[in-house]
Amino acid sequence: MSNSASSPPDGAAVSRHRHRVAFFETDAMGVVHHSNYIRHLELARICWLDEHDQPYRVYAEQGLHYATTHLEIDYRRSTGFDDVIEIAAWLDWVRGASMCIDYELTCEGTCVATASSLHAMVNREGRVRRIPKERAENLKGLALRPGPKVL
Amino acid sequence: MSNSASSPPDGAAVSRHRHRVAFFETDAMGVVHHSNYIRHLELARICWLDEHDQPYRVYAEQGLHYATTHLEIDYRRSTGFDDVIEIAAWLDWVRGASMCIDYELTCEGTCVATASSLHAMVNREGRVRRIPKERAENLKGLALRPGPKVL
Amino acid sequence: MSNSASSPPDGAAVSRHRHRVAFFETDAMGVVHHSNYIRHLELARICWLDEHDQPYRVYAEQGLHYATTHLEIDYRRSTGFDDVIEIAAWLDWVRGASMCIDYELTCEGTCVATASSLHAMVNREGRVRRIPKERAENLKGLALRPGPKVL
Amino acid sequence: MSNSASSPPDGAAVSRHRHRVAFFETDAMGVVHHSNYIRHLELARICWLDEHDQPYRVYAEQGLHYATTHLEIDYRRSTGFDDVIEIAAWLDWVRGASMCIDYELTCEGTCVATASSLHAMVNREGRVRRIPKERAENLKGLALRPGPKVL
């Protein structure tokens, strides 16, 4: 992933998912519990695939999943009940069986978190599989940069 | 389910699961979010099956699940971070393909909630199946009362 | 709550919240875990207050909450990843410090669950408080029927 | 955090929290949804504070919280329903208002994930505060190495 996964870089294929914070996402500090942002990233990935690749539902029907193999997230500001968080997601790179997605979460225009996730394509048994050729070609055309030589 | 699903009735086969409240279970009211109690009931059911029937894992490996078909819960007092909730569970009744479990949740000896759940046995495709004969016989011996004539 | 909390009755003030099922809401049975529907009810209540009363955020800023005191739900059909669940919510009755909301959850026009929840107005310390006069009057005008004599 | 946050290094003050995977933590891939591991880290931190510092409940009663400011996690193997995950946690470093905790998650002796989290001490309003002197001194004595010069 990039060292400074900040605002979507020029040329990135970006999707923006808007999420209104539910009360059940808050914790006793009065803010959104940090574990929920990990779920917001998933919502944004699903949205990104919808808009730029194919619905995740189609992958799932084919018995394929993008298992999460690495996550990192910087929390910059807290958010609270009823805030609307916009999660921008874009494809950083893709390789034969893996990809990296970067994210910026904003609330009323202020960055509240940045994140990056790695995914490996797996089948129903959890074994790593190459991304289907057609999908891989499409994704390569959308990636911001070539994938690392070694994962 | 019984009209007053309160403390375990005499003769009930009871399991008691102790759950220490995690911070991520609290909400911005400073107490455990009510949706988490539904998950506590599941923890107690799993524990009940362990102690009185067979591990749920074994059912799952056989492709069988006790799908939840009805739930009701009375919330009496709030609980907070780090409280230890004891969830008592017992089998109210069992029929060919369904059963009813009752619960009492206490915290430091005070009742904080009572609940009741109905479950139907289903296979991997979600179709209703009879409870396997051996399991059904065991369960009948543990039920507090005969099941209702009509579910 | 009504005995047959089914489709919104004639004359009910209904809100309809559409929720697209996230992958993280599914479980190893391949369907939405039953505990998540309790959260869907909350999303629909928030939506109902937005459309018919005042945003829940305003209540919260005043230090007031509608604590959930009772829940019941009938699960009729399972739903899965990416399904869109429409949760219809309406006010069954309201009393001085409590109210009852009924729900019907549908997916592609088919009822997947019905539910009912009771709520007590509480302050920041969790003590029961009367619903503010203006709110109570508004709510009474929207309730389907008078509240029960005894809660 | 350390570059290879693997097994607890020699000299680390380690706590080990055992967590039995609940059914509601699984997803439609049949394994524990990756977002839940973030919650397991929290369980292990709470346990670490209990055993090596002071109960988090005491911090909370003083209006102090260790807000999570950064998380990274490597997922190495999936886990499933009823697996027992052991989460080892140890303090990597501590500074005036922040600390870093490292984790190794194992299941039946096999590493399933490693992780690292940064935390800033904040008050009820979410403002950064120095860790109380007595706590800071205790923590410094337990840290594996001096904190970075610049956070």
CSV table of C-alpha atoms in Angstrom, one decimal, chain B residues 20 22-25 39-40 42-43 46-47 50 55-57 60 65 81-82, chain D residues 20 22-25 39-40 42-43 46-47 50 55-57 60 65 81-82:
chain,number,residue,atom,x,y,z
B,20,ARG,CA,-17.9,-10.3,30.8
B,22,ALA,CA,-16.7,-5.9,26.4
B,23,PHE,CA,-16.2,-2.2,25.7
B,24,PHE,CA,-17.4,-2.7,22.1
B,25,GLU,CA,-20.8,-3.9,23.4
B,39,ARG,CA,-26.0,-12.6,21.1
B,40,HIS,CA,-25.6,-13.5,24.8
B,42,GLU,CA,-26.8,-17.6,21.6
B,43,LEU,CA,-23.7,-18.0,23.8
B,46,ILE,CA,-24.3,-23.1,22.8
B,47,CYS,CA,-23.3,-23.7,26.4
B,50,ASP,CA,-22.6,-28.5,25.3
B,55,PRO,CA,-21.8,-29.5,20.9
B,56,TYR,CA,-23.4,-27.3,18.3
B,57,ARG,CA,-20.3,-27.9,16.3
B,60,ALA,CA,-23.1,-27.9,12.2
B,65,HIS,CA,-28.7,-25.9,12.4
B,81,PHE,CA,-18.8,-2.2,30.5
B,82,ASP,CA,-17.0,-4.9,32.5
D,20,ARG,CA,-14.1,-19.2,22.0
D,22,ALA,CA,-19.2,-17.5,18.7
D,23,PHE,CA,-21.5,-18.5,15.8
D,24,PHE,CA,-22.5,-14.9,15.3
D,25,GLU,CA,-18.8,-14.1,14.5
D,39,ARG,CA,-12.6,-6.8,18.8
D,40,HIS,CA,-10.5,-9.7,19.9
D,42,GLU,CA,-9.6,-5.1,22.5
D,43,LEU,CA,-10.5,-8.1,24.7
D,46,ILE,CA,-8.5,-5.2,28.6
D,47,CYS,CA,-7.0,-8.4,29.9
D,50,ASP,CA,-6.1,-6.1,34.2
D,55,PRO,CA,-8.6,-2.4,35.1
D,56,TYR,CA,-9.8,-0.3,32.2
D,57,ARG,CA,-12.9,0.2,34.2
D,60,ALA,CA,-13.1,4.9,32.4
D,65,HIS,CA,-9.8,6.3,27.6
D,81,PHE,CA,-17.0,-21.5,14.8
D,82,ASP,CA,-16.1,-22.9,18.2
